[in-house]
Amino acid sequence: MKNKFMKIYENISKQILDGRLIAGDMLPSENELAESHSASRETIRKALKMLSEDGYIHKVQGKGSIVLEMKRLDFPVSGLVSFKELTQKMGERAKTYVETFEKINPSPALQEALKQTEDELVWKVIRVREIDGERIILDKDFLAEKYVPLLTIDICRKSIYEYLEEDLGLSIGFAKKEITIEEPTKEDRKLLDLEGFHSIVVVKSHVYLDNASLFQFTESRHRPDKFRFVDFARRK
C-alpha cells in the first residue's frame, strides 16, 4: 500500500504532466492541500519536497510553490509516432541501446495482453533511449511472431516501425493507451538515469494493424521531467 504523501505526489505530478497545471501556476497553500487531500501538513510537505526534488515545482519563500517549465519530449496521445520520428522532428540527439532481444513463449499475462496462446512465440525487445547524453526512456516491446516473423538487433536499434511498414509492408492502424505514474523499479534505476527521482511515467499500449489485428504490446517507462503528452481534442 502506498504512503499517503506518495499518492499526493502522484496526483499533483499527474496534473502537471497532463497540462491541468502549467508553468507559472501557483499550487494551493499547504493548508488548502491538506484539507483537499485529507492529510496533515507534514504529509503535504513531504509530497511537496519530492515534487521540488523531481523538478516539478519551486518553493518561493513567503509565496508558496510555483510550477516549473521543463524541456520535455512531446508525445502525441492520439497518434502513433516512433521514437526515431519523434527525435528527428524535435532535432534531439538520440541513441538507442538494445538490452534484451529474444524470442519467447509468452507468460499468462502476456498471453492476455496480446490475445495469444502459450505456443505462439513473441519477440521480446527491451531498449534504453538516450537523449542528449541522458538515459530517460525504457521501452519494453512484445511483438507477435505470426505478424513479425523476422527481426534483428540492428532493426531494433534503428526503427521497428520503419521496418514493419517499409520492409514487411504492414499497415499500423491504431493503439489503445493507458498512462500511469509509478514508483521506479530496480530495473528502472539500473538502466535509466533516475538519481533524485521518485516516480516514473508508464505508458502501456496495445497496438493494432489496419485490419484490427493486435500485434504488439508495449510498456514505455519515462523519466517524468522529460515527458509530456499532448493531444488535440474537439467537442462533439
PDB file of C-alpha atoms in Angstrom:
ATOM      1  CA  MET A   1       0.000   0.000   0.000  1.00  0.00           C
ATOM      2  CA  LYS A   2       1.379   3.404  -0.994  1.00  0.00           C
ATOM      3  CA  ASN A   3       2.173   6.079   1.567  1.00  0.00           C
ATOM      4  CA  LYS A   4      -0.278   8.978   1.699  1.00  0.00           C
ATOM      5  CA  PHE A   5       2.370  11.527   0.651  1.00  0.00           C
ATOM      6  CA  MET A   6       3.239   9.374  -2.393  1.00  0.00           C
ATOM      7  CA  LYS A   7      -0.390   9.383  -3.527  1.00  0.00           C
ATOM      8  CA  ILE A   8      -0.498  13.178  -3.170  1.00  0.00           C
ATOM      9  CA  TYR A   9       2.787  13.495  -5.065  1.00  0.00           C
ATOM     10  CA  GLU A  10       1.416  11.335  -7.903  1.00  0.00           C
ATOM     11  CA  ASN A  11      -1.860  13.272  -8.024  1.00  0.00           C
ATOM     12  CA  ILE A  12      -0.143  16.661  -8.333  1.00  0.00           C
ATOM     13  CA  SER A  13       2.574  15.456 -10.731  1.00  0.00           C
ATOM     14  CA  LYS A  14      -0.099  13.941 -12.999  1.00  0.00           C
ATOM     15  CA  GLN A  15      -1.922  17.292 -13.090  1.00  0.00           C
ATOM     16  CA  ILE A  16       1.331  18.907 -14.211  1.00  0.00           C
ATOM     17  CA  LEU A  17       2.086  16.208 -16.779  1.00  0.00           C
ATOM     18  CA  ASP A  18      -1.337  16.326 -18.410  1.00  0.00           C
ATOM     19  CA  GLY A  19      -1.421  20.135 -18.528  1.00  0.00           C
ATOM     20  CA  ARG A  20      -4.050  20.891 -15.885  1.00  0.00           C
ATOM     21  CA  LEU A  21      -1.290  22.747 -14.045  1.00  0.00           C
ATOM     22  CA  ILE A  22       1.099  24.715 -16.272  1.00  0.00           C
ATOM     23  CA  ALA A  23       4.374  26.582 -15.787  1.00  0.00           C
ATOM     24  CA  GLY A  24       3.831  29.671 -13.635  1.00  0.00           C
ATOM     25  CA  ASP A  25       0.774  28.335 -11.812  1.00  0.00           C
ATOM     26  CA  MET A  26       0.874  28.535  -8.026  1.00  0.00           C
ATOM     27  CA  LEU A  27      -0.120  25.435  -6.091  1.00  0.00           C
ATOM     28  CA  PRO A  28      -2.715  25.839  -3.347  1.00  0.00           C
ATOM     29  CA  SER A  29      -1.307  26.588   0.111  1.00  0.00           C
ATOM     30  CA  GLU A  30      -0.204  23.768   2.401  1.00  0.00           C
ATOM     31  CA  ASN A  31      -3.365  24.243   4.464  1.00  0.00           C
ATOM     32  CA  GLU A  32      -5.574  24.061   1.360  1.00  0.00           C
ATOM     33  CA  LEU A  33      -3.769  20.977   0.089  1.00  0.00           C
ATOM     34  CA  ALA A  34      -4.023  19.342   3.499  1.00  0.00           C
ATOM     35  CA  GLU A  35      -7.775  19.970   3.537  1.00  0.00           C
ATOM     36  CA  SER A  36      -8.413  18.827  -0.048  1.00  0.00           C
ATOM     37  CA  HIS A  37      -6.367  15.643   0.423  1.00  0.00           C
ATOM     38  CA  SER A  38      -7.499  14.936   3.992  1.00  0.00           C
ATOM     39  CA  ALA A  39      -3.885  14.861   5.122  1.00  0.00           C
ATOM     40  CA  SER A  40      -1.625  16.511   7.683  1.00  0.00           C
ATOM     41  CA  ARG A  41       0.597  19.461   6.755  1.00  0.00           C
ATOM     42  CA  GLU A  42       3.638  17.256   7.430  1.00  0.00           C
ATOM     43  CA  THR A  43       2.401  14.779   4.809  1.00  0.00           C
ATOM     44  CA  ILE A  44       1.831  17.644   2.344  1.00  0.00           C
ATOM     45  CA  ARG A  45       5.368  18.957   2.995  1.00  0.00           C
ATOM     46  CA  LYS A  46       6.817  15.512   2.176  1.00  0.00           C
ATOM     47  CA  ALA A  47       4.915  15.423  -1.114  1.00  0.00           C
ATOM     48  CA  LEU A  48       5.971  18.985  -2.000  1.00  0.00           C
ATOM     49  CA  LYS A  49       9.598  18.184  -1.158  1.00  0.00           C
ATOM     50  CA  MET A  50       9.533  15.267  -3.610  1.00  0.00           C
ATOM     51  CA  LEU A  51       7.885  17.417  -6.290  1.00  0.00           C
ATOM     52  CA  SER A  52      10.614  20.021  -5.810  1.00  0.00           C
ATOM     53  CA  GLU A  53      13.412  17.413  -5.943  1.00  0.00           C
ATOM     54  CA  ASP A  54      11.984  15.969  -9.182  1.00  0.00           C
ATOM     55  CA  GLY A  55      11.844  19.395 -10.820  1.00  0.00           C
ATOM     56  CA  TYR A  56       8.080  19.862 -10.957  1.00  0.00           C
ATOM     57  CA  ILE A  57       7.875  22.877  -8.645  1.00  0.00           C
ATOM     58  CA  HIS A  58       9.960  25.557  -6.966  1.00  0.00           C
ATOM     59  CA  LYS A  59       9.142  26.723  -3.441  1.00  0.00           C
ATOM     60  CA  VAL A  60       9.222  30.518  -3.119  1.00  0.00           C
ATOM     61  CA  GLN A  61       9.679  31.839   0.408  1.00  0.00           C
ATOM     62  CA  GLY A  62       6.536  33.593   1.580  1.00  0.00           C
ATOM     63  CA  LYS A  63       4.605  32.867  -1.624  1.00  0.00           C
ATOM     64  CA  GLY A  64       4.211  29.106  -1.989  1.00  0.00           C
ATOM     65  CA  SER A  65       5.063  26.606  -4.698  1.00  0.00           C
ATOM     66  CA  ILE A  66       5.231  27.530  -8.375  1.00  0.00           C
ATOM     67  CA  VAL A  67       5.010  25.024 -11.253  1.00  0.00           C
ATOM     68  CA  LEU A  68       8.190  24.920 -13.359  1.00  0.00           C
ATOM     69  CA  GLU A  69       8.682  24.733 -17.122  1.00  0.00           C
ATOM     70  CA  MET A  70      10.895  21.858 -18.214  1.00  0.00           C
ATOM     71  CA  LYS A  71      12.251  20.786 -21.576  1.00  0.00           C
ATOM     72  CA  ARG A  72      10.325  17.664 -22.486  1.00  0.00           C
ATOM     73  CA  LEU A  73       9.577  15.420 -25.420  1.00  0.00           C
ATOM     74  CA  ASP A  74       6.024  15.911 -26.665  1.00  0.00           C
ATOM     75  CA  PHE A  75       4.381  12.520 -27.205  1.00  0.00           C
ATOM     76  CA  PRO A  76       1.089  12.714 -29.121  1.00  0.00           C
ATOM     77  CA  VAL A  77      -1.642  10.826 -27.268  1.00  0.00           C
ATOM     78  CA  SER A  78      -3.815  10.206 -30.318  1.00  0.00           C
ATOM     79  CA  GLY A  79      -1.034   9.443 -32.792  1.00  0.00           C
ATOM     80  CA  LEU A  80       1.408   6.590 -33.287  1.00  0.00           C
ATOM     81  CA  VAL A  81       4.905   8.007 -33.662  1.00  0.00           C
ATOM     82  CA  SER A  82       8.155   6.060 -33.447  1.00  0.00           C
ATOM     83  CA  PHE A  83      10.993   7.239 -31.216  1.00  0.00           C
ATOM     84  CA  LYS A  84      13.135   7.862 -34.305  1.00  0.00           C
ATOM     85  CA  GLU A  85      10.427  10.007 -35.935  1.00  0.00           C
ATOM     86  CA  LEU A  86       9.864  11.967 -32.734  1.00  0.00           C
ATOM     87  CA  THR A  87      13.506  12.798 -32.045  1.00  0.00           C
ATOM     88  CA  GLN A  88      14.169  13.723 -35.683  1.00  0.00           C
ATOM     89  CA  LYS A  89      11.182  16.063 -35.667  1.00  0.00           C
ATOM     90  CA  MET A  90      12.358  17.751 -32.474  1.00  0.00           C
ATOM     91  CA  GLY A  91      16.030  17.865 -33.513  1.00  0.00           C
ATOM     92  CA  GLU A  92      17.216  15.894 -30.491  1.00  0.00           C
ATOM     93  CA  ARG A  93      20.488  13.905 -30.351  1.00  0.00           C
ATOM     94  CA  ALA A  94      19.351  10.385 -29.551  1.00  0.00           C
ATOM     95  CA  LYS A  95      20.756   6.867 -29.149  1.00  0.00           C
ATOM     96  CA  THR A  96      19.086   3.503 -28.652  1.00  0.00           C
ATOM     97  CA  TYR A  97      20.663   0.646 -26.679  1.00  0.00           C
ATOM     98  CA  VAL A  98      19.174  -2.850 -27.028  1.00  0.00           C
ATOM     99  CA  GLU A  99      19.330  -4.519 -23.601  1.00  0.00           C
ATOM    100  CA  THR A 100      17.289  -7.636 -24.406  1.00  0.00           C
ATOM    101  CA  PHE A 101      16.483  -9.283 -27.730  1.00  0.00           C
ATOM    102  CA  GLU A 102      14.925 -12.746 -27.733  1.00  0.00           C
ATOM    103  CA  LYS A 103      12.029 -14.892 -28.861  1.00  0.00           C
ATOM    104  CA  ILE A 104       9.932 -16.258 -26.002  1.00  0.00           C
ATOM    105  CA  ASN A 105       6.856 -18.258 -25.108  1.00  0.00           C
ATOM    106  CA  PRO A 106       4.507 -15.696 -23.599  1.00  0.00           C
ATOM    107  CA  SER A 107       3.665 -15.731 -19.908  1.00  0.00           C
ATOM    108  CA  PRO A 108      -0.039 -15.901 -18.935  1.00  0.00           C
ATOM    109  CA  ALA A 109      -0.077 -12.100 -18.511  1.00  0.00           C
ATOM    110  CA  LEU A 110       1.494 -11.575 -21.938  1.00  0.00           C
ATOM    111  CA  GLN A 111      -0.896 -14.097 -23.494  1.00  0.00           C
ATOM    112  CA  GLU A 112      -3.737 -11.951 -22.193  1.00  0.00           C
ATOM    113  CA  ALA A 113      -2.109  -8.700 -23.342  1.00  0.00           C
ATOM    114  CA  LEU A 114      -1.555  -9.985 -26.895  1.00  0.00           C
ATOM    115  CA  LYS A 115      -4.572 -12.333 -27.042  1.00  0.00           C
ATOM    116  CA  GLN A 116      -2.293 -15.260 -27.895  1.00  0.00           C
ATOM    117  CA  THR A 117      -1.813 -18.844 -26.782  1.00  0.00           C
ATOM    118  CA  GLU A 118       1.191 -20.217 -24.896  1.00  0.00           C
ATOM    119  CA  ASP A 119       2.524 -21.897 -28.063  1.00  0.00           C
ATOM    120  CA  GLU A 120       2.537 -18.713 -30.164  1.00  0.00           C
ATOM    121  CA  LEU A 121       6.009 -17.150 -29.960  1.00  0.00           C
ATOM    122  CA  VAL A 122       6.644 -13.497 -29.161  1.00  0.00           C
ATOM    123  CA  TRP A 123       9.606 -11.200 -29.776  1.00  0.00           C
ATOM    124  CA  LYS A 124      10.790  -9.546 -26.566  1.00  0.00           C
ATOM    125  CA  VAL A 125      12.769  -6.348 -27.090  1.00  0.00           C
ATOM    126  CA  ILE A 126      13.952  -4.107 -24.246  1.00  0.00           C
ATOM    127  CA  ARG A 127      15.557  -0.825 -25.313  1.00  0.00           C
ATOM    128  CA  VAL A 128      17.012   2.146 -23.461  1.00  0.00           C
ATOM    129  CA  ARG A 129      16.565   5.551 -25.097  1.00  0.00           C
ATOM    130  CA  GLU A 130      19.245   8.176 -24.533  1.00  0.00           C
ATOM    131  CA  ILE A 131      18.658  11.837 -25.366  1.00  0.00           C
ATOM    132  CA  ASP A 132      21.381  14.489 -25.050  1.00  0.00           C
ATOM    133  CA  GLY A 133      23.524  12.053 -23.056  1.00  0.00           C
ATOM    134  CA  GLU A 134      20.818  11.076 -20.542  1.00  0.00           C
ATOM    135  CA  ARG A 135      19.092   7.694 -20.426  1.00  0.00           C
ATOM    136  CA  ILE A 136      15.475   8.694 -19.893  1.00  0.00           C
ATOM    137  CA  ILE A 137      13.177   6.098 -21.509  1.00  0.00           C
ATOM    138  CA  LEU A 138      12.936   2.328 -21.052  1.00  0.00           C
ATOM    139  CA  ASP A 139      10.877   0.649 -23.792  1.00  0.00           C
ATOM    140  CA  LYS A 140       9.661  -2.935 -23.431  1.00  0.00           C
ATOM    141  CA  ASP A 141       8.183  -4.244 -26.691  1.00  0.00           C
ATOM    142  CA  PHE A 142       6.456  -7.556 -27.291  1.00  0.00           C
ATOM    143  CA  LEU A 143       5.587  -8.399 -30.900  1.00  0.00           C
ATOM    144  CA  ALA A 144       3.662 -11.418 -32.162  1.00  0.00           C
ATOM    145  CA  GLU A 145       5.907 -13.593 -34.337  1.00  0.00           C
ATOM    146  CA  LYS A 146       2.985 -14.537 -36.584  1.00  0.00           C
ATOM    147  CA  TYR A 147       2.921 -10.924 -37.812  1.00  0.00           C
ATOM    148  CA  VAL A 148       6.669 -10.239 -37.493  1.00  0.00           C
ATOM    149  CA  PRO A 149       8.439 -13.491 -38.488  1.00  0.00           C
ATOM    150  CA  LEU A 150      11.889 -11.894 -38.759  1.00  0.00           C
ATOM    151  CA  LEU A 151      13.546  -9.283 -36.543  1.00  0.00           C
ATOM    152  CA  THR A 152      17.185  -8.340 -35.846  1.00  0.00           C
ATOM    153  CA  ILE A 153      19.058  -6.342 -33.214  1.00  0.00           C
ATOM    154  CA  ASP A 154      20.100  -3.858 -35.898  1.00  0.00           C
ATOM    155  CA  ILE A 155      16.452  -3.217 -36.804  1.00  0.00           C
ATOM    156  CA  CYS A 156      15.667  -2.695 -33.104  1.00  0.00           C
ATOM    157  CA  ARG A 157      18.486  -0.152 -32.811  1.00  0.00           C
ATOM    158  CA  LYS A 158      17.124   1.812 -35.766  1.00  0.00           C
ATOM    159  CA  SER A 159      13.311   1.693 -36.004  1.00  0.00           C
ATOM    160  CA  ILE A 160      10.990  -1.301 -35.707  1.00  0.00           C
ATOM    161  CA  TYR A 161       8.032   0.639 -37.157  1.00  0.00           C
ATOM    162  CA  GLU A 162      10.052   1.749 -40.177  1.00  0.00           C
ATOM    163  CA  TYR A 163      10.975  -1.898 -40.817  1.00  0.00           C
ATOM    164  CA  LEU A 164       7.401  -3.136 -40.357  1.00  0.00           C
ATOM    165  CA  GLU A 165       5.956  -0.583 -42.745  1.00  0.00           C
ATOM    166  CA  GLU A 166       8.679  -0.316 -45.387  1.00  0.00           C
ATOM    167  CA  ASP A 167      10.105  -3.861 -45.449  1.00  0.00           C
ATOM    168  CA  LEU A 168       7.224  -6.073 -44.310  1.00  0.00           C
ATOM    169  CA  GLY A 169       4.514  -3.892 -45.864  1.00  0.00           C
ATOM    170  CA  LEU A 170       2.405  -3.884 -42.690  1.00  0.00           C
ATOM    171  CA  SER A 171      -0.039  -1.047 -42.120  1.00  0.00           C
ATOM    172  CA  ILE A 172      -0.106   0.039 -38.462  1.00  0.00           C
ATOM    173  CA  GLY A 173      -3.570   1.242 -37.608  1.00  0.00           C
ATOM    174  CA  PHE A 174      -4.256   2.355 -34.038  1.00  0.00           C
ATOM    175  CA  ALA A 175      -3.409   1.847 -30.377  1.00  0.00           C
ATOM    176  CA  LYS A 176      -5.146   1.760 -27.025  1.00  0.00           C
ATOM    177  CA  LYS A 177      -3.052   3.529 -24.369  1.00  0.00           C
ATOM    178  CA  GLU A 178      -3.030   3.633 -20.593  1.00  0.00           C
ATOM    179  CA  ILE A 179      -0.915   6.177 -18.687  1.00  0.00           C
ATOM    180  CA  THR A 180       0.008   5.795 -15.016  1.00  0.00           C
ATOM    181  CA  ILE A 181       2.599   7.139 -12.581  1.00  0.00           C
ATOM    182  CA  GLU A 182       4.504   4.542 -10.575  1.00  0.00           C
ATOM    183  CA  GLU A 183       7.482   4.182  -8.281  1.00  0.00           C
ATOM    184  CA  PRO A 184      10.656   3.205 -10.194  1.00  0.00           C
ATOM    185  CA  THR A 185      11.611  -0.462 -10.120  1.00  0.00           C
ATOM    186  CA  LYS A 186      15.134  -1.800  -9.556  1.00  0.00           C
ATOM    187  CA  GLU A 187      15.342  -2.348 -13.321  1.00  0.00           C
ATOM    188  CA  ASP A 188      14.352   1.288 -13.975  1.00  0.00           C
ATOM    189  CA  ARG A 189      17.054   2.549 -11.617  1.00  0.00           C
ATOM    190  CA  LYS A 190      19.649   0.193 -13.103  1.00  0.00           C
ATOM    191  CA  LEU A 191      19.032   1.149 -16.749  1.00  0.00           C
ATOM    192  CA  LEU A 192      17.917   4.792 -16.544  1.00  0.00           C
ATOM    193  CA  ASP A 193      19.424   7.976 -15.086  1.00  0.00           C
ATOM    194  CA  LEU A 194      16.966   8.358 -12.208  1.00  0.00           C
ATOM    195  CA  GLU A 195      19.088   9.736  -9.391  1.00  0.00           C
ATOM    196  CA  GLY A 196      16.902  12.062  -7.321  1.00  0.00           C
ATOM    197  CA  PHE A 197      13.650  10.952  -8.998  1.00  0.00           C
ATOM    198  CA  HIS A 198      10.894   9.207  -7.075  1.00  0.00           C
ATOM    199  CA  SER A 199       8.416   8.398  -9.852  1.00  0.00           C
ATOM    200  CA  ILE A 200       8.259   7.227 -13.428  1.00  0.00           C
ATOM    201  CA  VAL A 201       5.563   7.691 -16.092  1.00  0.00           C
ATOM    202  CA  VAL A 202       4.385   4.379 -17.547  1.00  0.00           C
ATOM    203  CA  VAL A 203       2.575   4.190 -20.891  1.00  0.00           C
ATOM    204  CA  LYS A 204       1.112   0.810 -21.825  1.00  0.00           C
ATOM    205  CA  SER A 205      -0.024   0.416 -25.432  1.00  0.00           C
ATOM    206  CA  HIS A 206      -1.888  -2.305 -27.295  1.00  0.00           C
ATOM    207  CA  VAL A 207      -1.086  -1.680 -30.962  1.00  0.00           C
ATOM    208  CA  TYR A 208      -3.207  -2.943 -33.849  1.00  0.00           C
ATOM    209  CA  LEU A 209      -2.761  -3.278 -37.597  1.00  0.00           C
ATOM    210  CA  ASP A 210      -5.142  -1.618 -40.040  1.00  0.00           C
ATOM    211  CA  ASN A 211      -7.199  -4.815 -40.142  1.00  0.00           C
ATOM    212  CA  ALA A 212      -7.661  -4.620 -36.329  1.00  0.00           C
ATOM    213  CA  SER A 213      -5.193  -7.451 -35.622  1.00  0.00           C
ATOM    214  CA  LEU A 214      -3.427  -6.977 -32.272  1.00  0.00           C
ATOM    215  CA  PHE A 215       0.287  -7.432 -32.995  1.00  0.00           C
ATOM    216  CA  GLN A 216       2.187  -5.513 -30.273  1.00  0.00           C
ATOM    217  CA  PHE A 217       2.106  -4.759 -26.573  1.00  0.00           C
ATOM    218  CA  THR A 218       4.465  -2.048 -25.350  1.00  0.00           C
ATOM    219  CA  GLU A 219       5.348  -0.726 -21.909  1.00  0.00           C
ATOM    220  CA  SER A 220       7.230   2.554 -22.169  1.00  0.00           C
ATOM    221  CA  ARG A 221       8.722   3.942 -18.940  1.00  0.00           C
ATOM    222  CA  HIS A 222       9.663   7.649 -18.952  1.00  0.00           C
ATOM    223  CA  ARG A 223      11.609   9.881 -16.570  1.00  0.00           C
ATOM    224  CA  PRO A 224       8.975  12.459 -15.584  1.00  0.00           C
ATOM    225  CA  ASP A 225      10.953  15.662 -16.139  1.00  0.00           C
ATOM    226  CA  LYS A 226      11.494  14.809 -19.828  1.00  0.00           C
ATOM    227  CA  PHE A 227       7.957  13.686 -20.592  1.00  0.00           C
ATOM    228  CA  ARG A 228       4.815  15.423 -21.784  1.00  0.00           C
ATOM    229  CA  PHE A 229       1.787  14.021 -23.578  1.00  0.00           C
ATOM    230  CA  VAL A 230      -0.029  16.349 -25.938  1.00  0.00           C
ATOM    231  CA  ASP A 231      -3.374  15.931 -27.643  1.00  0.00           C
ATOM    232  CA  PHE A 232      -5.893  17.787 -29.763  1.00  0.00           C
ATOM    233  CA  ALA A 233      -9.483  17.473 -28.633  1.00  0.00           C
ATOM    234  CA  ARG A 234     -12.652  18.661 -30.317  1.00  0.00           C
ATOM    235  CA  ARG A 235     -16.019  18.982 -28.607  1.00  0.00           C
ATOM    236  CA  LYS A 236     -18.635  16.872 -30.348  1.00  0.00           C
TER     237      LYS A 236
END
